[in-house]
CSV table of C-alpha atoms in Angstrom, one decimal:
chain,number,residue,atom,x,y,z
A,4,MET,CA,-31.1,-2.2,16.5
A,5,SER,CA,-27.7,0.2,16.0
A,6,GLU,CA,-26.0,-0.9,19.1
A,7,SER,CA,-23.0,-3.4,19.2
A,8,LEU,CA,-24.1,-6.8,21.6
A,9,LEU,CA,-19.8,-7.4,21.5
A,10,ASN,CA,-17.6,-6.4,24.3
A,11,VAL,CA,-15.1,-4.1,22.0
A,12,GLU,CA,-12.3,-2.3,23.6
A,13,ARG,CA,-11.6,1.4,23.0
A,14,TYR,CA,-8.2,2.3,24.2
A,15,PRO,CA,-6.9,5.8,24.9
A,16,LEU,CA,-4.7,6.3,22.4
A,17,ILE,CA,-5.4,8.6,19.6
A,18,ILE,CA,-3.3,9.5,16.2
A,19,LYS,CA,-3.9,13.4,16.5
A,20,PRO,CA,-3.3,15.9,13.4
A,21,ASP,CA,0.0,17.4,13.9
A,22,THR,CA,0.2,21.6,12.5
A,23,HIS,CA,3.7,21.2,13.0
A,24,ARG,CA,4.4,18.8,10.4
A,25,VAL,CA,4.6,21.1,7.2
A,26,LEU,CA,5.7,20.2,3.7
A,27,PHE,CA,7.6,22.4,0.6
A,28,ARG,CA,5.2,22.8,-1.7
A,29,PRO,CA,5.2,24.8,-5.4
A,30,PHE,CA,3.7,28.1,-4.9
A,31,HIS,CA,1.6,29.0,-8.3
A,32,LEU,CA,0.7,33.0,-9.6
A,33,GLY,CA,1.4,32.9,-13.1
A,34,ASN,CA,3.3,33.7,-15.5
A,35,GLU,CA,3.1,36.9,-15.8
A,36,ARG,CA,3.4,37.8,-12.2
A,37,MET,CA,6.5,35.1,-12.6
A,38,VAL,CA,8.2,37.5,-14.9
A,39,LEU,CA,8.2,40.5,-12.6
A,40,ILE,CA,9.0,39.3,-9.1
A,41,VAL,CA,12.5,37.6,-10.9
A,42,ASN,CA,13.3,40.6,-12.5
A,43,ARG,CA,13.1,42.1,-8.9
A,44,LEU,CA,15.3,39.7,-7.4
A,45,LEU,CA,17.9,40.5,-10.3
A,46,THR,CA,18.1,43.9,-9.1
A,47,LEU,CA,19.5,42.6,-5.3
A,48,THR,CA,22.9,43.2,-4.9
A,49,GLU,CA,25.2,39.9,-4.0
A,50,GLU,CA,24.8,41.2,-0.1
A,51,GLU,CA,21.4,41.9,-0.6
A,52,VAL,CA,21.2,38.5,-1.4
A,53,GLU,CA,23.4,36.9,1.2
A,54,GLN,CA,20.7,38.9,4.3
A,55,GLU,CA,17.5,37.8,2.5
A,56,LEU,CA,19.0,34.9,1.5
A,57,ALA,CA,20.2,34.2,5.9
A,58,GLN,CA,16.7,35.3,7.2
A,59,VAL,CA,14.6,32.8,5.1
A,60,PHE,CA,17.4,29.6,6.2
A,61,GLN,CA,16.7,31.4,10.2
A,62,GLU,CA,13.1,30.5,10.2
A,63,PHE,CA,12.8,27.6,7.8
A,64,ARG,CA,16.2,25.9,8.6
A,65,HIS,CA,14.7,24.0,11.2
A,66,ARG,CA,11.0,23.4,9.8
A,67,HIS,CA,12.5,21.4,6.9
A,68,GLN,CA,15.1,18.4,5.6
A,69,ALA,CA,17.5,19.0,2.2
A,70,VAL,CA,15.9,23.0,2.3
A,71,GLU,CA,18.9,24.0,0.0
A,72,ALA,CA,18.0,21.2,-1.9
A,73,TYR,CA,14.5,22.4,-3.1
A,74,LEU,CA,15.1,25.4,-3.2
A,75,ASP,CA,17.4,24.7,-5.6
A,76,ARG,CA,15.5,23.2,-7.9
A,77,ARG,CA,12.4,25.2,-7.4
A,78,ALA,CA,15.0,27.9,-9.0
A,79,LYS,CA,15.6,25.6,-11.6
A,80,GLU,CA,12.4,25.2,-13.0
A,81,ILE,CA,11.3,28.4,-13.0
A,82,LEU,CA,14.3,30.1,-14.6
A,83,SER,CA,13.8,27.4,-17.4
A,84,PHE,CA,11.4,29.7,-18.7
A,85,PHE,CA,13.7,32.5,-19.1
A,86,ASN,CA,16.6,34.2,-20.9
A,87,LEU,CA,18.9,36.0,-18.5
A,88,PRO,CA,21.8,38.0,-20.0
A,89,LYS,CA,24.1,35.9,-16.8
A,90,GLU,CA,23.9,33.2,-15.2
A,91,LEU,CA,22.8,33.9,-11.6
A,92,SER,CA,24.6,32.9,-8.4
A,93,PRO,CA,24.4,29.9,-6.3
A,94,LEU,CA,22.6,32.2,-3.7
A,95,HIS,CA,20.6,34.1,-5.8
A,96,GLN,CA,19.1,31.2,-7.6
A,97,LEU,CA,18.0,29.9,-3.9
A,98,LEU,CA,16.3,32.9,-3.4
A,99,VAL,CA,14.5,33.0,-6.3
A,100,GLY,CA,13.5,29.6,-5.8
A,101,ALA,CA,11.8,30.8,-1.7
A,102,TYR,CA,9.9,33.6,-3.2
A,103,PHE,CA,8.0,30.5,-5.3
A,104,THR,CA,7.9,28.0,-2.8
A,105,HIS,CA,5.2,27.4,0.6
A,106,GLU,CA,4.4,26.0,3.5
A,107,TYR,CA,1.3,22.9,3.3
A,108,ALA,CA,0.3,22.1,6.6
A,109,LEU,CA,-0.4,18.8,5.1
A,110,GLU,CA,-2.4,17.2,7.5
A,111,ALA,CA,-3.8,20.5,9.6
A,112,ALA,CA,-7.6,19.5,9.8
A,113,ALA,CA,-7.5,15.7,9.7
A,114,LEU,CA,-5.5,12.7,10.1
A,115,PHE,CA,-8.3,9.9,9.7
A,116,ASN,CA,-9.7,7.0,7.7
A,117,PRO,CA,-7.0,4.3,8.7
A,118,SER,CA,-5.8,1.7,7.4
A,119,ILE,CA,-3.2,-1.8,8.8
A,120,VAL,CA,-0.7,-4.3,7.1
A,121,TRP,CA,2.2,-5.8,8.6
A,122,HIS,CA,5.3,-4.5,8.6
A,123,PRO,CA,7.7,-6.7,5.7
A,124,ASP,CA,10.0,-6.0,7.7
A,125,GLN,CA,9.9,-8.1,11.0
A,126,THR,CA,12.8,-8.5,12.7
A,127,ASN,CA,14.4,-8.3,16.4
A,128,LEU,CA,10.7,-8.2,18.1
A,129,PRO,CA,10.6,-9.9,21.4
A,130,GLU,CA,8.2,-13.1,21.0
A,131,GLY,CA,4.4,-12.6,20.4
A,132,CYS,CA,4.4,-8.8,18.9
A,133,ARG,CA,4.1,-7.7,16.0
A,134,ARG,CA,5.6,-5.1,14.0
A,135,PHE,CA,2.5,-2.9,11.5
A,136,ILE,CA,2.6,0.0,9.4
A,137,ILE,CA,-0.5,1.9,9.3
A,138,SER,CA,-1.4,4.1,5.9
A,139,LEU,CA,-3.8,7.6,6.9
A,140,ARG,CA,-5.0,10.1,4.9
A,141,ALA,CA,-4.0,13.5,5.5
A,142,THR,CA,-5.8,16.9,5.0
A,143,GLY,CA,-4.8,20.1,5.1
A,144,GLU,CA,-5.8,23.8,3.6
A,145,GLY,CA,-8.3,23.5,0.8
A,146,HIS,CA,-9.7,20.0,1.8
A,147,ILE,CA,-6.3,18.6,-0.4
A,148,SER,CA,-5.6,14.4,1.1
A,149,SER,CA,-2.4,13.1,1.1
A,150,ILE,CA,-1.3,9.8,1.4
A,151,VAL,CA,1.5,9.5,5.1
A,152,PHE,CA,2.0,6.1,7.6
A,153,ARG,CA,3.4,5.7,10.5
A,154,SER,CA,4.7,1.9,11.8
A,155,GLY,CA,4.7,0.9,15.3
A,156,PHE,CA,4.1,-2.3,16.8
A,157,VAL,CA,1.1,-4.4,18.3
A,158,ASP,CA,2.1,-7.8,21.4
A,159,GLN,CA,1.4,-10.5,23.0
A,160,ASN,CA,-1.8,-9.0,25.0
A,161,CYS,CA,-2.2,-7.0,21.9
A,162,GLY,CA,-0.7,-4.4,23.4
A,163,ILE,CA,-0.5,-1.0,21.1
A,164,TRP,CA,2.6,1.0,20.0
A,165,LEU,CA,3.5,3.4,18.7
A,166,ASP,CA,6.9,4.6,17.4
A,167,GLY,CA,7.2,8.3,17.5
A,168,HIS,CA,7.0,10.4,13.9
A,169,SER,CA,9.6,12.4,12.6
A,170,ARG,CA,8.3,16.4,12.5
A,171,TYR,CA,10.1,16.3,8.7
A,172,VAL,CA,8.0,15.4,5.9
A,173,THR,CA,9.8,15.2,2.4
A,174,PRO,CA,8.9,15.0,-0.8
A,175,PRO,CA,10.0,11.6,-3.3
A,176,ASN,CA,13.2,11.0,-4.2
A,177,SER,CA,12.3,11.4,-8.0
A,178,TYR,CA,9.1,10.7,-10.2
A,179,THR,CA,9.0,8.8,-13.5
A,180,GLU,CA,7.6,7.7,-15.4
A,181,ALA,CA,5.1,3.7,-15.3
A,182,HIS,CA,4.0,1.6,-18.8
A,183,LEU,CA,0.4,1.3,-19.1
A,184,THR,CA,-0.1,-1.9,-21.7
A,185,LEU,CA,-1.4,-0.6,-25.2
A,186,ASP,CA,-4.9,-2.8,-24.3
A,187,VAL,CA,-4.9,-0.7,-21.0
A,188,PHE,CA,-4.9,2.6,-22.3
A,189,LYS,CA,-6.8,1.7,-25.1
A,190,LYS,CA,-10.3,0.6,-23.0
A,191,LYS,CA,-9.5,3.7,-20.5
A,192,ILE,CA,-9.3,6.5,-23.3
A,193,HIS,CA,-12.7,4.8,-24.3
A,194,GLU,CA,-14.2,5.3,-20.9
A,195,LEU,CA,-13.3,9.0,-20.6
A,196,GLY,CA,-15.0,9.6,-23.9
A,197,LEU,CA,-12.0,10.4,-25.4
A,198,ASP,CA,-12.4,7.5,-28.3
A,199,ASP,CA,-13.3,9.5,-31.5
A,200,GLY,CA,-10.6,9.3,-34.5
A,201,PHE,CA,-7.4,11.2,-32.9
A,202,ALA,CA,-7.5,9.5,-30.1
A,203,SER,CA,-7.3,6.5,-32.6
A,204,SER,CA,-4.5,7.1,-34.0
A,205,ILE,CA,-2.5,8.1,-31.7
A,206,ALA,CA,-3.3,4.7,-30.5
A,207,SER,CA,-2.2,2.6,-34.0
A,208,ARG,CA,0.9,4.3,-33.4
A,209,LEU,CA,2.5,3.6,-29.9
A,210,PRO,CA,4.1,0.6,-28.5
A,211,GLU,CA,2.6,-2.6,-27.0
A,212,GLU,CA,3.9,-0.7,-23.7
A,213,VAL,CA,3.2,2.7,-23.1
A,214,SER,CA,4.5,5.7,-20.8
A,215,TYR,CA,4.1,8.9,-21.0
A,216,SER,CA,7.5,9.8,-22.4
A,217,ASP,CA,6.0,7.6,-25.4
A,218,VAL,CA,2.4,9.3,-26.1
A,219,TYR,CA,4.1,13.3,-25.8
A,220,PRO,CA,5.9,13.5,-28.9
A,221,VAL,CA,3.0,11.3,-31.2
A,222,VAL,CA,0.2,13.7,-29.8
A,223,LYS,CA,1.9,17.2,-29.9
A,224,GLU,CA,3.3,16.6,-32.5
A,225,ASP,CA,0.0,15.1,-34.1
A,226,PRO,CA,-1.5,18.2,-37.0
A,227,ASN,CA,-5.0,17.4,-36.2
A,228,TYR,CA,-3.7,18.1,-31.9
A,229,PRO,CA,-4.6,22.0,-32.1
A,230,SER,CA,-8.6,20.4,-33.3
A,231,HIS,CA,-8.6,18.0,-30.7
A,232,ARG,CA,-7.2,19.6,-28.3
A,233,VAL,CA,-9.3,18.3,-25.0
A,234,ALA,CA,-8.8,14.8,-26.6
A,235,GLY,CA,-5.2,14.4,-26.6
A,236,ASP,CA,-4.5,16.5,-23.2
A,237,GLY,CA,-7.5,14.4,-21.7
A,238,ILE,CA,-5.1,11.3,-22.9
A,239,LEU,CA,-2.3,13.3,-21.8
A,240,ALA,CA,-3.2,13.4,-18.6
A,241,LEU,CA,-4.3,10.4,-18.3
A,242,MET,CA,-0.8,9.2,-19.6
A,243,LYS,CA,0.7,11.3,-15.8
A,244,ALA,CA,-2.0,9.6,-14.0
A,245,ASN,CA,0.7,6.7,-14.5
A,246,TYR,CA,3.6,7.1,-12.4
A,247,GLU,CA,6.5,5.6,-10.1
A,248,VAL,CA,7.7,7.6,-7.4
A,249,HIS,CA,11.3,6.7,-5.2
A,250,TYR,CA,12.5,7.8,-1.1
A,251,SER,CA,15.5,6.4,-0.3
A,252,ASP,CA,16.1,4.1,2.9
A,253,ASP,CA,17.0,6.7,4.7
A,254,ARG,CA,14.1,9.2,5.8
A,255,ALA,CA,11.5,7.0,7.9
A,256,LEU,CA,8.5,5.7,7.0
A,257,SER,CA,6.6,8.7,9.0
A,258,GLU,CA,8.6,11.0,6.6
A,259,ARG,CA,7.2,9.5,3.7
A,260,ILE,CA,4.4,11.7,1.8
A,261,LEU,CA,1.8,10.4,-1.1
A,262,PHE,CA,0.9,14.0,-2.3
A,263,PRO,CA,-1.0,14.2,-5.5
A,264,TYR,CA,1.5,14.5,-8.4
A,265,SER,CA,-0.6,13.9,-10.9
A,266,PRO,CA,-3.6,15.5,-12.3
A,267,ASN,CA,-6.1,13.6,-12.0
A,268,GLU,CA,-5.2,14.2,-8.2
A,269,MET,CA,-4.6,17.6,-7.8
A,270,ASN,CA,-7.6,17.9,-5.5
A,271,GLY,CA,-6.3,15.0,-3.3
A,272,MET,CA,-5.6,10.9,-3.2
A,273,GLU,CA,-8.5,9.8,0.1
A,274,ASP,CA,-9.1,7.0,1.8
A,275,ALA,CA,-6.0,4.1,0.2
A,276,ARG,CA,-7.2,0.6,1.7
A,277,PHE,CA,-4.0,-1.5,1.3
A,278,VAL,CA,-3.4,-5.4,1.7
A,279,GLU,CA,-0.3,-7.8,1.9
A,280,PHE,CA,-1.3,-10.3,-1.2
A,281,MET,CA,0.2,-13.3,-1.4
A,282,GLU,CA,1.5,-13.9,-5.3
A,283,ASP,CA,1.2,-16.9,-6.8
A,284,ASP,CA,4.5,-18.0,-6.1
A,285,GLY,CA,5.0,-17.1,-2.1
A,286,SER,CA,6.1,-14.0,-2.7
A,287,LYS,CA,4.6,-11.0,-1.1
A,288,VAL,CA,3.4,-7.8,-2.3
A,289,TYR,CA,1.5,-4.7,-0.7
A,290,TYR,CA,-1.5,-3.3,-2.7
A,291,ALA,CA,-3.8,-0.5,-2.6
A,292,THR,CA,-7.3,0.6,-3.8
A,293,TYR,CA,-7.4,5.1,-3.3
A,294,THR,CA,-9.5,7.4,-5.3
A,295,ALA,CA,-7.9,10.1,-7.4
A,296,TYR,CA,-9.9,13.1,-7.1
A,297,ASN,CA,-9.5,15.6,-9.3
A,298,GLY,CA,-11.9,19.0,-8.1
A,299,ARG,CA,-14.9,17.6,-10.8
A,300,VAL,CA,-14.7,14.0,-11.1
A,301,ILE,CA,-13.0,10.9,-8.8
A,302,PHE,CA,-10.4,7.8,-10.8
A,303,PRO,CA,-10.1,4.8,-8.9
A,304,GLN,CA,-6.6,4.2,-8.3
A,305,LEU,CA,-3.9,1.3,-7.8
A,306,LEU,CA,-1.1,1.7,-5.5
A,307,GLU,CA,1.9,-0.8,-5.4
A,308,THR,CA,4.8,-1.4,-3.4
A,309,ARG,CA,6.9,-4.1,-1.8
A,310,ASP,CA,9.3,-2.0,0.4
A,311,PHE,CA,6.9,1.8,1.0
A,312,MET,CA,9.9,3.3,-0.6
A,313,ASP,CA,9.7,2.8,-4.2
A,314,PHE,CA,5.7,2.6,-4.9
A,315,ARG,CA,4.5,2.1,-8.7
A,316,VAL,CA,0.7,4.5,-9.4
A,317,LYS,CA,-2.1,3.0,-12.3
A,318,THR,CA,-4.9,3.3,-13.5
A,319,MET,CA,-7.8,0.7,-13.7
A,320,ALA,CA,-9.8,-0.1,-17.1
A,321,GLY,CA,-12.7,-1.6,-16.7
A,322,ASP,CA,-16.7,-1.0,-16.7
A,323,VAL,CA,-16.8,-1.6,-12.9
A,324,VAL,CA,-13.6,0.9,-12.2
A,325,LYS,CA,-16.1,3.2,-10.4
A,326,ASN,CA,-17.0,5.4,-7.4
A,327,LYS,CA,-15.5,5.3,-4.5
A,328,GLY,CA,-14.0,2.2,-1.6
A,329,MET,CA,-12.9,-0.7,-3.7
A,330,ALA,CA,-11.2,-3.8,-2.1
A,331,LEU,CA,-9.2,-6.1,-2.7
A,332,PHE,CA,-8.4,-9.8,-1.4
A,333,PRO,CA,-5.5,-10.6,-0.5
A,334,ARG,CA,-5.4,-13.4,-2.8
A,335,LYS,CA,-6.2,-14.7,-5.5
A,336,ILE,CA,-9.4,-17.0,-5.6
A,337,ASN,CA,-9.5,-20.0,-7.9
A,338,GLY,CA,-7.1,-18.4,-10.4
A,339,LYS,CA,-8.4,-15.2,-10.0
A,340,TYR,CA,-7.6,-11.4,-8.4
A,341,VAL,CA,-11.2,-11.3,-6.1
A,342,MET,CA,-12.2,-6.7,-5.6
A,343,LEU,CA,-14.9,-5.8,-3.3
A,344,GLY,CA,-16.2,-2.5,-4.8
A,345,ARG,CA,-19.5,-0.2,-4.7
A,346,GLN,CA,-20.6,0.9,-8.2
A,347,ASP,CA,-23.3,2.6,-7.7
A,348,GLY,CA,-23.1,3.8,-4.7
A,349,GLU,CA,-25.1,2.2,-2.2
A,350,ASN,CA,-24.8,-2.1,-3.0
A,351,ILE,CA,-21.6,-3.2,-1.9
A,352,TYR,CA,-20.2,-5.8,-5.7
A,353,LEU,CA,-18.2,-8.2,-5.6
A,354,MET,CA,-16.1,-8.2,-8.8
A,355,GLU,CA,-13.4,-10.8,-10.6
A,356,THR,CA,-10.9,-10.8,-12.8
A,357,ASP,CA,-7.6,-12.4,-14.7
A,358,ASN,CA,-5.8,-9.2,-15.2
A,359,LEU,CA,-5.7,-6.5,-11.7
A,360,TYR,CA,-6.0,-3.8,-14.6
A,361,PHE,CA,-8.4,-5.3,-15.8
A,362,TRP,CA,-12.4,-5.4,-14.2
A,363,GLU,CA,-15.1,-5.2,-16.8
A,364,THR,CA,-18.0,-7.7,-14.2
A,365,SER,CA,-19.3,-7.3,-11.2
A,366,GLN,CA,-22.5,-9.0,-9.2
A,367,LEU,CA,-24.7,-7.9,-5.9
A,368,LEU,CA,-23.5,-9.3,-2.9
A,369,LEU,CA,-25.6,-7.0,-0.5
A,370,ALA,CA,-27.7,-4.4,-0.3
A,371,PRO,CA,-28.7,-2.3,3.0
A,372,LYS,CA,-31.1,-4.1,5.2
A,373,TYR,CA,-31.0,-2.5,8.0
A,374,PRO,CA,-32.2,0.6,10.0
A,375,TRP,CA,-28.7,1.9,10.3
A,376,GLU,CA,-27.0,1.5,7.3
A,377,PHE,CA,-30.0,2.0,5.3
A,378,VAL,CA,-28.8,5.3,3.4
A,379,GLN,CA,-25.9,3.7,2.3
A,380,LEU,CA,-23.7,0.2,3.1
A,381,GLY,CA,-19.5,0.0,2.2
A,382,ASN,CA,-16.7,-2.2,2.6
A,383,CYS,CA,-13.9,-0.7,5.4
A,384,GLY,CA,-10.9,-2.8,4.0
A,385,SER,CA,-10.1,-6.2,2.2
A,386,PRO,CA,-11.2,-8.8,3.3
A,387,ILE,CA,-9.2,-11.3,6.2
A,388,GLU,CA,-8.8,-14.9,6.3
A,389,THR,CA,-10.1,-17.0,9.0
A,390,PRO,CA,-10.9,-20.9,8.8
A,391,GLU,CA,-14.5,-20.6,8.0
A,392,GLY,CA,-15.0,-17.6,5.9
A,393,TRP,CA,-13.4,-14.6,5.0
A,394,LEU,CA,-13.9,-11.5,7.3
A,395,VAL,CA,-15.7,-8.9,5.8
A,396,LEU,CA,-15.4,-4.9,7.7
A,397,SER,CA,-18.1,-2.9,6.2
A,398,HIS,CA,-19.4,0.8,7.0
A,399,GLY,CA,-23.6,1.4,7.2
A,400,VAL,CA,-24.4,5.6,6.7
A,401,GLY,CA,-28.1,5.4,8.6
A,402,ALA,CA,-31.0,8.4,10.8
A,403,MET,CA,-28.7,11.6,10.6
A,404,ARG,CA,-25.8,10.5,8.3
A,405,LYS,CA,-24.1,8.0,11.0
A,406,TYR,CA,-21.9,5.4,10.5
A,407,CYS,CA,-21.6,2.9,11.5
A,408,ILE,CA,-18.9,-0.3,11.1
A,409,GLY,CA,-20.4,-3.8,9.8
A,410,VAL,CA,-19.3,-7.7,9.6
A,411,PHE,CA,-20.4,-9.8,7.7
A,412,LEU,CA,-19.3,-13.1,6.4
A,413,LEU,CA,-17.7,-14.7,3.0
A,414,ASP,CA,-17.2,-18.3,2.1
A,415,LEU,CA,-13.8,-18.7,1.0
A,416,ASP,CA,-14.2,-20.8,-1.7
A,417,ASN,CA,-16.9,-19.1,-2.8
A,418,PRO,CA,-17.4,-16.1,-1.9
A,419,GLN,CA,-20.3,-15.6,-3.7
A,420,LYS,CA,-22.1,-16.8,-1.1
A,421,VAL,CA,-22.4,-14.7,2.2
A,422,LEU,CA,-22.2,-17.3,4.8
A,423,ALA,CA,-23.3,-14.3,7.5
A,424,ARG,CA,-24.1,-11.0,8.7
A,425,LEU,CA,-24.5,-9.2,12.1
A,426,PRO,CA,-27.5,-7.2,12.2
A,427,TYR,CA,-25.8,-4.5,14.8
A,428,PRO,CA,-23.2,-2.4,14.2
A,429,ILE,CA,-19.5,-3.8,15.6
A,430,LEU,CA,-18.8,-0.8,16.3
A,431,THR,CA,-20.6,2.9,16.8
A,432,PRO,CA,-19.5,6.9,17.8
A,433,GLU,CA,-19.4,7.4,20.9
A,434,GLY,CA,-18.4,10.5,23.2
A,435,GLU,CA,-15.7,12.4,21.9
A,436,GLU,CA,-16.0,9.9,18.9
A,437,ARG,CA,-18.9,11.5,17.7
A,438,GLU,CA,-17.2,15.2,17.5
A,439,GLY,CA,-15.0,16.2,14.6
A,440,TYR,CA,-14.7,17.6,10.6
A,441,VAL,CA,-17.6,15.5,10.6
A,442,PRO,CA,-19.6,14.4,13.0
A,443,ASN,CA,-20.8,11.1,13.7
A,444,VAL,CA,-18.8,8.8,11.9
A,445,VAL,CA,-16.8,6.0,12.6
A,446,TYR,CA,-14.8,4.4,9.4
A,447,THR,CA,-12.0,2.1,9.3
A,448,CYS,CA,-10.2,1.9,5.3
A,449,GLY,CA,-9.3,-2.2,7.1
A,450,ALA,CA,-7.9,-4.5,9.7
A,451,VAL,CA,-5.8,-7.6,11.5
A,452,ILE,CA,-6.3,-10.5,13.3
A,453,HIS,CA,-4.0,-10.2,16.0
A,454,ALA,CA,-3.3,-12.9,19.4
A,455,ASP,CA,-6.8,-13.9,18.9
A,456,ARG,CA,-8.1,-10.8,18.8
A,457,LEU,CA,-9.3,-8.1,16.0
A,458,LEU,CA,-7.2,-5.2,15.5
A,459,ILE,CA,-9.9,-2.3,14.1
A,460,PRO,CA,-7.9,1.7,13.7
A,461,TYR,CA,-10.8,3.6,13.1
A,462,ALA,CA,-11.4,7.5,12.4
A,463,MET,CA,-13.4,9.9,14.4
A,464,SER,CA,-15.8,11.5,13.3
A,465,ASP,CA,-13.1,12.7,10.2
A,466,TYR,CA,-11.2,14.3,12.3
A,467,SER,CA,-8.8,11.7,14.6
A,468,THR,CA,-7.4,8.1,14.3
A,469,GLY,CA,-8.4,5.5,17.6
A,470,PHE,CA,-7.7,2.0,18.0
A,471,ALA,CA,-10.0,-1.0,19.1
A,472,THR,CA,-10.6,-4.6,20.2
A,473,ILE,CA,-12.9,-7.1,19.2
A,474,ALA,CA,-12.0,-11.3,20.7
A,475,MET,CA,-12.4,-12.9,17.6
A,476,GLU,CA,-14.4,-16.0,19.8
A,477,ASP,CA,-16.9,-13.5,20.3
A,478,LEU,CA,-16.8,-12.4,17.1
A,479,MET,CA,-16.9,-15.5,14.8
A,480,GLU,CA,-19.2,-16.9,17.7
A,481,ALA,CA,-22.4,-14.2,17.0
A,482,LEU,CA,-21.7,-14.8,13.4
A,483,ARG,CA,-22.9,-19.0,14.0
A,484,LYS,CA,-25.8,-17.8,15.6
A,485,GLU,CA,-27.2,-15.7,12.8
A,486,ILE,CA,-25.8,-19.1,10.2
A,487,ALA,CA,-28.0,-21.7,13.0
A,488,LEU,CA,-30.9,-19.1,13.0
A,489,GLY,CA,-30.4,-19.2,9.6
A,490,LYS,CA,-30.5,-15.1,8.9
A,491,ASN,CA,-28.9,-14.8,5.2
A,492,ALA,CA,-31.9,-16.8,3.7
A,493,GLU,CA,-32.7,-13.7,2.9
A,494,VAL,CA,-29.4,-12.7,0.9
A,495,ALA,CA,-29.3,-15.9,-1.1
A,496,GLU,CA,-32.8,-15.9,-2.2
A,497,PHE,CA,-31.7,-12.1,-3.2
A,498,GLN,CA,-28.9,-12.7,-5.5
A,499,GLU,CA,-30.6,-16.1,-7.1
A,500,LYS,CA,-32.2,-13.5,-8.1
């Protein structure tokens, strides 16, 4: 059976890609052409520079914020490679920056795979309303994916209201280095296959907390680096993958973007699964797993933020940190961090650890069982805590590579125990939802509960994003019926083998 037996309310509200939203990006042409272009620009008189720059401003100033600041920064990057006979005027420098900058339409191809969390600011709202943040995977030219945000609120009747999004997208105020413990550094080096004598020698000269600035001189100044360049460059790429992003609060949420920064994610930051996590002291922090892609290999990464202005990006390590679709539980269980994963690309696994960045073991939780999920099974975001268990949305792939969304229930104290699993999906692609970049797909990276309804933002065929809700009582009653029928005996038996 591949049709839902539950009453699903779909909303007319749809988030579609906006091709007007463009981002400044460096325009790379190679060193030889860079020299030729700069030399040509040096032949211009100041009057010619003013004329050319005036045209640039006329065409592009209304499309971006802080145009001069970006072009000035870009010019300094380019001119740092030159030993000019005299300093260029400020306008001349801006024009140099313009020739090595281009616009990137970050969501021209798609805006999809949403996750949703409650906004850290819940002030000044009518009774019964809650403000939310949605993360979205924006895909543009070259199929490069980035992470963008929208906000809104849901009212007492589960009506959804989206805030207007800005026409502008602005790069972060700054990027800074993040730190890794030496243990995580060593483990990651091992996983990348770089743990030869050269890497061990590098590690032996590092402090207990390491950053890119710590590692770079040790690698580059090592006399063996030229003969171990692959290992050395791999070590530096690892450290580049750990960084922090900073925005000021004068930038609207919809203007902020997490665009690929490290070498490991140059071809995309995919499918962020945000979760509001409760710390041991009762404080809250937002984590998100995402998939970094360099064009050849994927790397599971972890994002951390408390305010959606400052973000920390770190690599995870361990034997089971592999493949896509990891989703963190919203609190520790029995003193341990718990995560869902899909290590083999087909089944859902449960992972536990004492260290958020170390994941060494996993066990099989669910395998494909019903025709609508025969191809593969995976999670659709972090589990949601309910009085009756951890509610988990899943995705299944069936005939004709059709993606549907299903649901199962885990024990609160022992999430290794599957309490119930619906034999049919709760959401399947219908009508216009079937048409898009990748047809016949509905998919989500997270959901929330409000006003006794499960609110699911979901991607429609890898192009746009819609919304649906299901009454929680109907959903839980369907799961209770599965428990009463003993439908999960087979799952429990399979787990014990």
